[in-house]
Coordinates of C-alpha atoms in Angstrom, one line a residue:
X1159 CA -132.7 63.4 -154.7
X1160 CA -131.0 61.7 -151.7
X1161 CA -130.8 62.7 -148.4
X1162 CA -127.5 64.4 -147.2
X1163 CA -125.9 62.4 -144.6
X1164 CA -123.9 63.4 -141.8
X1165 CA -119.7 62.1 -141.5
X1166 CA -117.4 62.8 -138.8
X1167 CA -114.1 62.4 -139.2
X1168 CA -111.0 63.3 -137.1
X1169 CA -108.8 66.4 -137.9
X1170 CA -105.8 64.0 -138.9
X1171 CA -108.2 62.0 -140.7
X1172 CA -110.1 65.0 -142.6
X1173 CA -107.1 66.6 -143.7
X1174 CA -105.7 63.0 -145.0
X1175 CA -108.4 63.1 -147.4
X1176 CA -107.6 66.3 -148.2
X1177 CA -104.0 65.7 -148.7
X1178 CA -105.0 62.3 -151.3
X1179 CA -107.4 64.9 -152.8
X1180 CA -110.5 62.4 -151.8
X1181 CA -111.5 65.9 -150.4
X1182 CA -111.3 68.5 -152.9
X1183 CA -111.1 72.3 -152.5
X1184 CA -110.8 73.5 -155.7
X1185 CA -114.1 72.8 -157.3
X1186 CA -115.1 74.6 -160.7
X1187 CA -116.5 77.6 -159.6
X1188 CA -115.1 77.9 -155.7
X1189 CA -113.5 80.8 -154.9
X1190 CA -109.7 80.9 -154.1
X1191 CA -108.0 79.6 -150.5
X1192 CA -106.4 82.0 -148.5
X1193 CA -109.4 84.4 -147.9
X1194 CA -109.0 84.9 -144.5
X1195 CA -107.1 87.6 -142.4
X1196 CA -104.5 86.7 -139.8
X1197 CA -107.1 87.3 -137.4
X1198 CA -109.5 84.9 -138.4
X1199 CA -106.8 82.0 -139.1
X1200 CA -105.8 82.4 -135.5
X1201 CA -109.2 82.3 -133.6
X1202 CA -110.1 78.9 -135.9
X1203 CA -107.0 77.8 -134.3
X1204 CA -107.5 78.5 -131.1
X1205 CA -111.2 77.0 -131.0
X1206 CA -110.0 73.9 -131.8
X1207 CA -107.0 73.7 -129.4
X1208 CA -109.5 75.1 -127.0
X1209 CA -112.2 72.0 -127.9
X1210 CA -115.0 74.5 -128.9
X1211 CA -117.6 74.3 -131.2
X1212 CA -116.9 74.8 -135.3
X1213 CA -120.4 74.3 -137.9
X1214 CA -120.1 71.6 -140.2
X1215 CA -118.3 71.7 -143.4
X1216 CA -120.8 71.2 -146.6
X1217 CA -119.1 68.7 -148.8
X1218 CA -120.9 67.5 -152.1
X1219 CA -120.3 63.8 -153.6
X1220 CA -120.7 62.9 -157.4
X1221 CA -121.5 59.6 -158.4
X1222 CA -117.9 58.3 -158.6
X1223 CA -117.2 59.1 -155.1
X1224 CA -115.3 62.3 -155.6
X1225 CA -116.2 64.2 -152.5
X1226 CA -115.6 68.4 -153.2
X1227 CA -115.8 71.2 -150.2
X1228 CA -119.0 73.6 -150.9
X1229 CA -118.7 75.5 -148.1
X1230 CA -115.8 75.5 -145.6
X1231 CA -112.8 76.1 -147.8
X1232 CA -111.5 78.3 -145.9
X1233 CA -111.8 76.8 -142.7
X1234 CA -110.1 73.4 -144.6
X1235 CA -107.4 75.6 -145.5
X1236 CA -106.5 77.1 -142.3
X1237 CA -106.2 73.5 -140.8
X1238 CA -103.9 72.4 -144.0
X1239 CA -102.2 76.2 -143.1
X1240 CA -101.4 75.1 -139.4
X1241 CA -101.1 71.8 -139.1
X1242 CA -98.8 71.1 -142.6
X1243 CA -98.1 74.5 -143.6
X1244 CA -95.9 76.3 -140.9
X1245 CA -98.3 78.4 -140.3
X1246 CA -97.6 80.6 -137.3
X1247 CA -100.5 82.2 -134.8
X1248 CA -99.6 85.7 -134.5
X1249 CA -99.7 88.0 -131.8
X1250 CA -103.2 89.5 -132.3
X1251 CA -104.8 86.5 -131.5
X1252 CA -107.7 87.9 -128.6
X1253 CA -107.2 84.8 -126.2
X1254 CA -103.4 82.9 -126.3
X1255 CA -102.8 81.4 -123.3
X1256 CA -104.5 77.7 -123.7
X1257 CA -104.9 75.4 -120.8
X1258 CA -105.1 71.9 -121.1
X1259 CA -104.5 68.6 -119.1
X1260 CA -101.0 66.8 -118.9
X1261 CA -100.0 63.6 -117.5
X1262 CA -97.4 64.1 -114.4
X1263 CA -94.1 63.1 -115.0
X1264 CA -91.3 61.8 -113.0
X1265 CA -87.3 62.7 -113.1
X1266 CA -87.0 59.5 -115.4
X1267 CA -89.6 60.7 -117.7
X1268 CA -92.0 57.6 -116.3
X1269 CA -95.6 58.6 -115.7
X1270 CA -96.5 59.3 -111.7
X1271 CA -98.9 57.2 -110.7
X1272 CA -101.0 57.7 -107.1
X1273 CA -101.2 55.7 -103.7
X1274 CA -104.2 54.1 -105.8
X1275 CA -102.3 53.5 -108.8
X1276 CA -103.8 56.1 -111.1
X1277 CA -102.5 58.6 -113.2
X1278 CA -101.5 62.0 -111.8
X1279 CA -102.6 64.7 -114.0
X1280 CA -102.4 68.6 -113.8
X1281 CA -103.1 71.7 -115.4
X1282 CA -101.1 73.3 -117.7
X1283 CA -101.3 76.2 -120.0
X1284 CA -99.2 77.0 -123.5
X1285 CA -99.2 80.7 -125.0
X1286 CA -100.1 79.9 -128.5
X1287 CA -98.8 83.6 -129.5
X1288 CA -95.9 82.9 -132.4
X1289 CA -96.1 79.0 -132.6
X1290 CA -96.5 76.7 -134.9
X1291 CA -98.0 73.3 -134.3
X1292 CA -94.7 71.7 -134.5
X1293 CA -94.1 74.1 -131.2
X1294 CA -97.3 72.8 -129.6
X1295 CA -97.0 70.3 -126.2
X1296 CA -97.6 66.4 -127.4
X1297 CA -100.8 66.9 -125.4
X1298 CA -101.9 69.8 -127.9
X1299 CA -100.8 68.1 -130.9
X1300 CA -103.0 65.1 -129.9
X1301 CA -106.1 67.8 -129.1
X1302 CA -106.0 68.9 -132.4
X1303 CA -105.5 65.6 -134.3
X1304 CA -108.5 64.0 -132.7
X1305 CA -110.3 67.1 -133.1
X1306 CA -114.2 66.0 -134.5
X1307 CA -114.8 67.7 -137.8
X1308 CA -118.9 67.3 -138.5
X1309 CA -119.8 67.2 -142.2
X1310 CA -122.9 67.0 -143.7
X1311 CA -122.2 65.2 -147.3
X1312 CA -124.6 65.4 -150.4
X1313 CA -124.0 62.4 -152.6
X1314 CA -124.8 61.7 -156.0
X1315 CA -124.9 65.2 -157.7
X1316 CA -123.1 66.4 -161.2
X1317 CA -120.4 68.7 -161.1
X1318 CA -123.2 71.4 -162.6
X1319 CA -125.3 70.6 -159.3
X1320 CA -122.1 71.1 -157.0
X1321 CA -121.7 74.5 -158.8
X1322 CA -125.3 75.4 -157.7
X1323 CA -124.9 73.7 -154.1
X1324 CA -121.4 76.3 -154.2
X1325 CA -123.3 79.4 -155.0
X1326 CA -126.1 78.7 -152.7
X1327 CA -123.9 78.0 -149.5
X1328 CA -121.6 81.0 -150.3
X1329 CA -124.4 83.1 -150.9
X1330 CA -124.1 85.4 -147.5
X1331 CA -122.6 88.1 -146.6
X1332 CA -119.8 88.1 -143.4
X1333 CA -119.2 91.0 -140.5
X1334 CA -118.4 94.1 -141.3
X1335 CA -115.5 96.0 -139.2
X1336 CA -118.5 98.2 -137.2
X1337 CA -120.3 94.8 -136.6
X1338 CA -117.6 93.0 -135.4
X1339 CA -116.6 95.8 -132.9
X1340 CA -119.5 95.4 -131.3
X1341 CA -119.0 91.4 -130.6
X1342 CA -116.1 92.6 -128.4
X1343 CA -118.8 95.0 -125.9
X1344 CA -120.7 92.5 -124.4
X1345 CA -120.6 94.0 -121.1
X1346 CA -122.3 97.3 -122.7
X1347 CA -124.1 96.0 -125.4
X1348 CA -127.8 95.8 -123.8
X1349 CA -127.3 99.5 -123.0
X1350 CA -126.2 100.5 -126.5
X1351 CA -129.4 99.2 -128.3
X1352 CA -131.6 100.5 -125.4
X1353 CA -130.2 104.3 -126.7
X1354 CA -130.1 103.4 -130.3
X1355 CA -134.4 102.8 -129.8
X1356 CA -134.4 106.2 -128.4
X1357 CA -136.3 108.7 -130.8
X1358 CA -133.8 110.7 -131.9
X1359 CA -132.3 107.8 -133.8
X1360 CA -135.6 106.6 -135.1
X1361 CA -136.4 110.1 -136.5
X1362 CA -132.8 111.4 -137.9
X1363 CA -132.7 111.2 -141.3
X1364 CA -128.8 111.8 -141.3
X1365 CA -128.7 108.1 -141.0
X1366 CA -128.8 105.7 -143.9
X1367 CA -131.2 102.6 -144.2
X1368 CA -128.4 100.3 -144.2
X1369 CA -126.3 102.2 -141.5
X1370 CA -129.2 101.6 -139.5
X1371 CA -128.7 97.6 -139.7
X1372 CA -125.2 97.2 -140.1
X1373 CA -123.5 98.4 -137.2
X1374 CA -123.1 101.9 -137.9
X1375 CA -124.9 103.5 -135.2
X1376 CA -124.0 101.2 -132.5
X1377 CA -120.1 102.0 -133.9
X1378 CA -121.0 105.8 -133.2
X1379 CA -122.0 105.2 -129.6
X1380 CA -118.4 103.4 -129.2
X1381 CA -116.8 106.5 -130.3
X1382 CA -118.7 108.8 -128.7
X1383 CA -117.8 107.3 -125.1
X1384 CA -114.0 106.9 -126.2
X1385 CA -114.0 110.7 -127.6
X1386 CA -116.4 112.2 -124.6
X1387 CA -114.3 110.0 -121.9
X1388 CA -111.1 108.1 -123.8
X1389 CA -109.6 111.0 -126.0
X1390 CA -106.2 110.4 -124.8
X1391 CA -106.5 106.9 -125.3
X1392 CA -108.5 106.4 -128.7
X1393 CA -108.1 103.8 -130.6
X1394 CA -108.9 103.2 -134.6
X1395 CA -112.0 101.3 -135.7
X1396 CA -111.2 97.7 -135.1
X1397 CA -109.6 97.9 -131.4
X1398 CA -112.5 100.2 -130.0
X1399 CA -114.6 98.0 -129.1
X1400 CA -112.5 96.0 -126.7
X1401 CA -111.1 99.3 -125.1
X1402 CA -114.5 100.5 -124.3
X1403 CA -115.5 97.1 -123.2
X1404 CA -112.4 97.0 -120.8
X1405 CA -112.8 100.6 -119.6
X1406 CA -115.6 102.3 -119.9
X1407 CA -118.4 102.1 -116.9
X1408 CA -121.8 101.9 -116.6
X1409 CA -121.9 105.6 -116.1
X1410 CA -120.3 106.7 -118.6
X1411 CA -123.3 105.2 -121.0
X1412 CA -125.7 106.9 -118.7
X1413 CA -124.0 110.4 -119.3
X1414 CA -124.5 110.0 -123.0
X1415 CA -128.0 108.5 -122.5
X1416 CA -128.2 111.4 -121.2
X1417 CA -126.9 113.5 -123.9
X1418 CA -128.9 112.1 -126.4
X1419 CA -132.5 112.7 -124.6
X1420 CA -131.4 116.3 -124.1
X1421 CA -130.7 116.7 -127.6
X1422 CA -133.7 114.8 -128.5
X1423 CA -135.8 118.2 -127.2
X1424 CA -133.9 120.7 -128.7
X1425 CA -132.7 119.3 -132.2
X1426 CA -135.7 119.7 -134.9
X1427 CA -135.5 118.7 -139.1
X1428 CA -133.0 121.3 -139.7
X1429 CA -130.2 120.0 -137.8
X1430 CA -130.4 116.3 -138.6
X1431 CA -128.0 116.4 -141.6
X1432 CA -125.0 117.2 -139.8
X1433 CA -125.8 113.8 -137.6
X1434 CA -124.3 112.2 -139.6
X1435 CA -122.3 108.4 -139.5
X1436 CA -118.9 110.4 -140.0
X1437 CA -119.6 113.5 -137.6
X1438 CA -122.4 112.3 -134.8
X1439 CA -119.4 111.3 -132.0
X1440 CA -118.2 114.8 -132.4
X1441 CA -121.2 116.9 -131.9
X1442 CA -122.5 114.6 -128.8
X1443 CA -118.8 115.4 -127.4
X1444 CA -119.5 119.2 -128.4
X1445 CA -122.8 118.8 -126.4
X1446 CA -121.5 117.2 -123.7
X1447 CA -118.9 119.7 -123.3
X1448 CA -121.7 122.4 -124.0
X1449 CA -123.3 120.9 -120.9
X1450 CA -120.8 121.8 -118.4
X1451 CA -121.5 125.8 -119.5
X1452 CA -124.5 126.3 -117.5
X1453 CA -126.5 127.7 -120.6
X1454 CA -129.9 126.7 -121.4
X1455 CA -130.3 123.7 -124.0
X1456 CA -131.8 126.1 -126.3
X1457 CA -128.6 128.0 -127.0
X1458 CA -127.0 124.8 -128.4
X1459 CA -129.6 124.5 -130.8
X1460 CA -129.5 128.3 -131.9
X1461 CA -125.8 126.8 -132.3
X1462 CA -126.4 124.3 -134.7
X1463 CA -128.6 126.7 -136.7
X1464 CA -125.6 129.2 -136.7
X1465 CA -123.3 126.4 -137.6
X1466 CA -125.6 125.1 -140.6
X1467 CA -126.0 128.8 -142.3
X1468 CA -122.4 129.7 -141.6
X1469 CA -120.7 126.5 -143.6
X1470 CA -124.0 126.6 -145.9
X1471 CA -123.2 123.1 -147.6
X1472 CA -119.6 123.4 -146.6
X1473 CA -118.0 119.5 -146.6
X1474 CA -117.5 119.6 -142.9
X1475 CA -113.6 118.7 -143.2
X1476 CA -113.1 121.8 -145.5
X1477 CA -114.3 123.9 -143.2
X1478 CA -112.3 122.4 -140.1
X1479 CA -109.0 122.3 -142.5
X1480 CA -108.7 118.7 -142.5
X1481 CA -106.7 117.7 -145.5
X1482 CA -108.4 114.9 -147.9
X1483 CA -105.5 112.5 -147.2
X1484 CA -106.4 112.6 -143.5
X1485 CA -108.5 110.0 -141.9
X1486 CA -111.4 111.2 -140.4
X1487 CA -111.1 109.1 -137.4
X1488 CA -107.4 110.0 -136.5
X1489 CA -106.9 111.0 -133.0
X1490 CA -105.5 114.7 -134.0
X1491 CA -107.8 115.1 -136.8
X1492 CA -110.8 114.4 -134.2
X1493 CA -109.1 117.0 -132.1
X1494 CA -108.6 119.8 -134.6
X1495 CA -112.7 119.2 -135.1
X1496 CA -114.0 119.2 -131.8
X1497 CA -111.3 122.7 -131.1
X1498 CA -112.7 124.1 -134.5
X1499 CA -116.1 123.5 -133.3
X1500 CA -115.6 124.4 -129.3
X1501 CA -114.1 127.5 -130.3
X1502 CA -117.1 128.6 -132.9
X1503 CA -119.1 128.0 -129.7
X1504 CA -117.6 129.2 -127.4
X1505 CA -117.9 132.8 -129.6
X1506 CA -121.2 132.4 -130.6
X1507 CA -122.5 132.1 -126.8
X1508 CA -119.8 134.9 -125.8
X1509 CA -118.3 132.7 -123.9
X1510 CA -114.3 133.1 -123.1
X1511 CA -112.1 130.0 -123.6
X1512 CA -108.7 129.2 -122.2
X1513 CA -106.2 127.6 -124.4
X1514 CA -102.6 126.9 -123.4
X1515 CA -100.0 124.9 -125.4
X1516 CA -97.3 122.6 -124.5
X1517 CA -95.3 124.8 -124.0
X1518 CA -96.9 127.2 -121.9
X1519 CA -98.1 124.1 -119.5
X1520 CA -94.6 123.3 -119.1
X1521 CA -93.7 127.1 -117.7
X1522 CA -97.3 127.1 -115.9
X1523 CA -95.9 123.8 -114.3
X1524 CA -92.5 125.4 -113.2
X1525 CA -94.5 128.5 -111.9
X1526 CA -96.9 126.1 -109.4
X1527 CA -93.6 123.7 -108.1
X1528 CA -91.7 127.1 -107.6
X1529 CA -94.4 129.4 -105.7
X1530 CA -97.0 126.8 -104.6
X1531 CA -96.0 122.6 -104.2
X1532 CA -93.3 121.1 -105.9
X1533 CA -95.5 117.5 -106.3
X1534 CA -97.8 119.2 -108.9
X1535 CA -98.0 117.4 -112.1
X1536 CA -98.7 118.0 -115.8
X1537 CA -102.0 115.9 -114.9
X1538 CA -102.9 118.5 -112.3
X1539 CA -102.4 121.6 -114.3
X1540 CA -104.7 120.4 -117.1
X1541 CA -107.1 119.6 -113.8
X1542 CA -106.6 123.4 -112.7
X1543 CA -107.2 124.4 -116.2
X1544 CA -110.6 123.0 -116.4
X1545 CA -111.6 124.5 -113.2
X1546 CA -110.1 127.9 -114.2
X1547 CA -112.2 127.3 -117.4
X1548 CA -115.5 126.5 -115.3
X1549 CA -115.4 130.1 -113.5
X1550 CA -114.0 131.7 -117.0
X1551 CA -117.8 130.4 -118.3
X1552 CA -119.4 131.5 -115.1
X1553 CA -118.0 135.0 -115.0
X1554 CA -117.6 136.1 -118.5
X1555 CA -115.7 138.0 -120.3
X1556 CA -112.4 139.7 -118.7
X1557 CA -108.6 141.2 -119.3
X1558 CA -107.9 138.5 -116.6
X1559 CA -108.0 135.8 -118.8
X1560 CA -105.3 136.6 -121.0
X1561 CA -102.8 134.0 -121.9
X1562 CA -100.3 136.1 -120.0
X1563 CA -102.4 136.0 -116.8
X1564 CA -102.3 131.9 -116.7
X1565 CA -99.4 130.9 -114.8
X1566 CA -101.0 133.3 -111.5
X1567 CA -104.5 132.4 -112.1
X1568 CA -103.5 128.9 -112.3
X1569 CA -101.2 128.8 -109.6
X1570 CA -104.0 130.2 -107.2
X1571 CA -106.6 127.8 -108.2
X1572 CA -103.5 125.5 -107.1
X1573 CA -103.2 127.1 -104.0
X1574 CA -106.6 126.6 -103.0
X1575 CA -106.2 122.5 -104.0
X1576 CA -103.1 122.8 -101.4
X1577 CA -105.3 124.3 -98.5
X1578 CA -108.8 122.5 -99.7
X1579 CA -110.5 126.5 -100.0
X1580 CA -113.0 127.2 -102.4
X1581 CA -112.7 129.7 -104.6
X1582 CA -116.1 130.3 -106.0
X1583 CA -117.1 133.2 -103.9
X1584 CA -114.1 134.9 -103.7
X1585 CA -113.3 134.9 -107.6
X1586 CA -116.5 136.4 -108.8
X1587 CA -116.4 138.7 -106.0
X1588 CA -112.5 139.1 -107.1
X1589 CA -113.1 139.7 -110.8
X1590 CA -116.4 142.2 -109.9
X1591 CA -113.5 144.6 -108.2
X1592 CA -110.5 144.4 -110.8
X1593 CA -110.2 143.9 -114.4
X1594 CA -106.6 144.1 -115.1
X1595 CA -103.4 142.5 -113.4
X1596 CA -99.6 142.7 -113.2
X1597 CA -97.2 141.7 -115.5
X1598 CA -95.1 140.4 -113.0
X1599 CA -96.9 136.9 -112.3
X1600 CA -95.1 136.3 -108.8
X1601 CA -96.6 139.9 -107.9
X1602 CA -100.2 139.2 -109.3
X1603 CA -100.1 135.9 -107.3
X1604 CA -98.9 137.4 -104.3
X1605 CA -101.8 140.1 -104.5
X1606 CA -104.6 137.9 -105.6
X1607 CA -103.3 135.3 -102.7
X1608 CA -103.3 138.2 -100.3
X1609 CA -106.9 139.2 -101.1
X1610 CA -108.1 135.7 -101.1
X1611 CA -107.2 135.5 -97.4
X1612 CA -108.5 139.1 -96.5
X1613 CA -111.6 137.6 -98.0
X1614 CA -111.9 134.2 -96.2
X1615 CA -111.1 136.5 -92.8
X1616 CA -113.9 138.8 -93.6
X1617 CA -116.2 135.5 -94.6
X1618 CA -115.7 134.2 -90.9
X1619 CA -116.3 137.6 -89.0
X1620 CA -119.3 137.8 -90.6

């Protein structure tokens, strides 16, 4: 048995041979070209244009010199693809502008040449995004012809001893979608796997032996940020890990470091199972909303054991009414689950909960720019909302909070925003002394503004 030997050959030379079939990629038991996704096609591309690194290809030789590709078919057929083929890079490539050096040029077309009589060069850059090679600058044409190809060559072997030299190089197993996420969060990823070696993860048993080694869990921290921080910008599997990476900060990943070692002393045996790969984003957003309530950590685990009898082996989208055809990770399908969920809660601690629709925003929003500031925005009444919704879970239960009530409550919490007052004082002491308000909203603001300012007076007097 011989040694295998190393070859380098050009790009325009390698896919020569190809092209005269001294190079063959359809050996015996080879699988098929065109494996690869668009995806993949362009970032090979773009690593070449870019100079960059690419392993060898394994080649095999049999006696009469008829070389055959073992492994690295389908990086031999995305070269054939771009370079004869037409192919086209497409938009999604992650990196499309390419710079590269140019000789100057004069208005004759002659090359410039310095006081010393050297070539004047300069930096240019191409945006590879829907071209072709015959598109590409000369320069870039000339980068990817003299591109070095490394191959490491066995010679002498049957076509049997190819087969084997086939199955053994083949014999792995690529990225999965969660895996490859998480190639995209570098800035993150040292964080990530310090949580995921916390002991909550080491002790659930909601979590499979192989989603503990394939990516899954470091996919569910991902979501978990973009759900607890992102909702209005989620994105689907694939592109979360570059959002997050782009957007998310440092404390973000602290707050659900946090989350985690809160729920690592409350959560026992019992409530593992519904921590599950599909479902663990959505109750560490339910706890993390749970958080701002001011309840003991306790009371969330009573929750879960609540939850757990009530659905009593309930599929978890049944009970949500999440229709089979929907994916589990759609934007409004994670939304009707975390307002199923908030809702249960929110009952189960006895807690009231403010919920206004579209329309009723839009009306709320008219009510604020007509009796309080006409530069409110949507933005600023879902900001109002929430800190309505933080005294709503302070004070309890009340008529006051009646859907009917919103636009004055709302437009006072605005008020105060306008002249930087702070309501907490006042509103508890408000809702100890009344119960019930007007119909008219303009009256009931009027009369709650009123007493807010009585109240502030008698605060300074005393």
């Amino acid at each position: 048995m011989t040694k295998p030997r190393k070859q380098t050959y050009t790009m325009d030379l390698f896919l020569k041979n190809i092209k005269e079939q001294d190079i063959r990629q359809d050996q015996d038991v080879q699988r098929l070209s065109d494996q690869w996704s668009n995806s993949m096609m362009n970032e090979l591309t773009v690593t070449v244009l870019n100079d960059g690194y690419i392993p060898p290809i394994i080649l095999a030789q049999e006696p009469n010199s008829q070389k055959w590709t073992v492994d690295g078919l389908q990086r031999g057929s995305t070269f054939m693809k771009f370079r004869y083929g037409n192919y086209k890079v497409t938009t999604s490539v992650e990196e499309p502008i390419i710079t590269y050096c140019a000789k100057v040029k004069d208005a004759d077309g002659e090359i410039m040449l310095d006081g010393n009589g050297d070539i004047v060069w300069e930096d240019r850059q191409f945006d590879i995004r829907n071209k072709t090679y015959d598109k590409l600058p000369e320069e870039l044409k000339k980068i990817f012809d003299e591109y070095q190809i490394e191959t490491v060559v066995h010679e002498g072997y049957s076509m049997a001893e190819i087969s084997k030299f086939v199955r053994r190089y083949n014999f792995h197993k690529s990225m999965n979608t969660s895996q490859k996420m998480f190639t995209f969060v570098d800035r993150h990823a040292r964080k990530i796997r310090e949580i995921l070696r916390k002991r909550f993860f080491v002790e659930c048993t909601g979590y499979t032996k192989g989603e503990r080694k394939n990516g899954t869990l470091e996919r569910i921290l991902l979501e978990s940020v973009m759900c607890m921080f992102h909702l209005d910008n989620w994105r689907r599997s694939g592109q979360i890990g570059e959002y997050i990476n782009e957007n998310a900060t440092e404390t973000e990943f602290n707050v659900l470091e946090n989350v985690i070692d809160r729920l690592e002393s409350i959560v026992t045996q019992q409530h593992y199972s519904i921590f599950n790969s599909r479902d663990s984003f959505i109750w560490f957003t339910l706890f993390y909303k749970f958080s701002k309530m001011g309840c003991d950590d306790k009371r969330f685990a009573d929750f879960l054991t609540y939850f757990i009898e009530t659905i009593d082996g309930i599929h978890m989208n049944e009970f949500c009414g999440i229709d089979k055809k929907d994916s589990t990770k759609d934007k409004l399908v994670i939304v009707k689950k975390l307002d199923k969920l908030e809702n249960m809660m929110c009952a189960f601690l006895e807690i009231p909960i403010i919920r206004i629709d579209e329309d009723m925003t839009s009306s709320i929003l008219e009510f604020v720019h007509e009796h309080v500031t006409s530069s409110a925005t949507l933005e600023d009444i879902e900001q109002y909302t929430e800190v309505l919704q933080a005294f709503v879970r302070e004070i309890g239960q009340s008529e006051l909070w009646e859907n009917e009530n919103m636009p004055s409550l709302i437009s006072i919490v605005a008020w105060s925003f306008e002249h930087d007052i702070d309501l907490d004082d006042w509103i508890v002491d408000y809702c100890s002394r009344t119960d019930s308000y007007f119909d008219d909203q303009l009256m009931n603001f009027e009369t709650m503004r009123k007493d807010l300012e009585q109240f502030i007076k008698s605060a300074d007097v005393a």
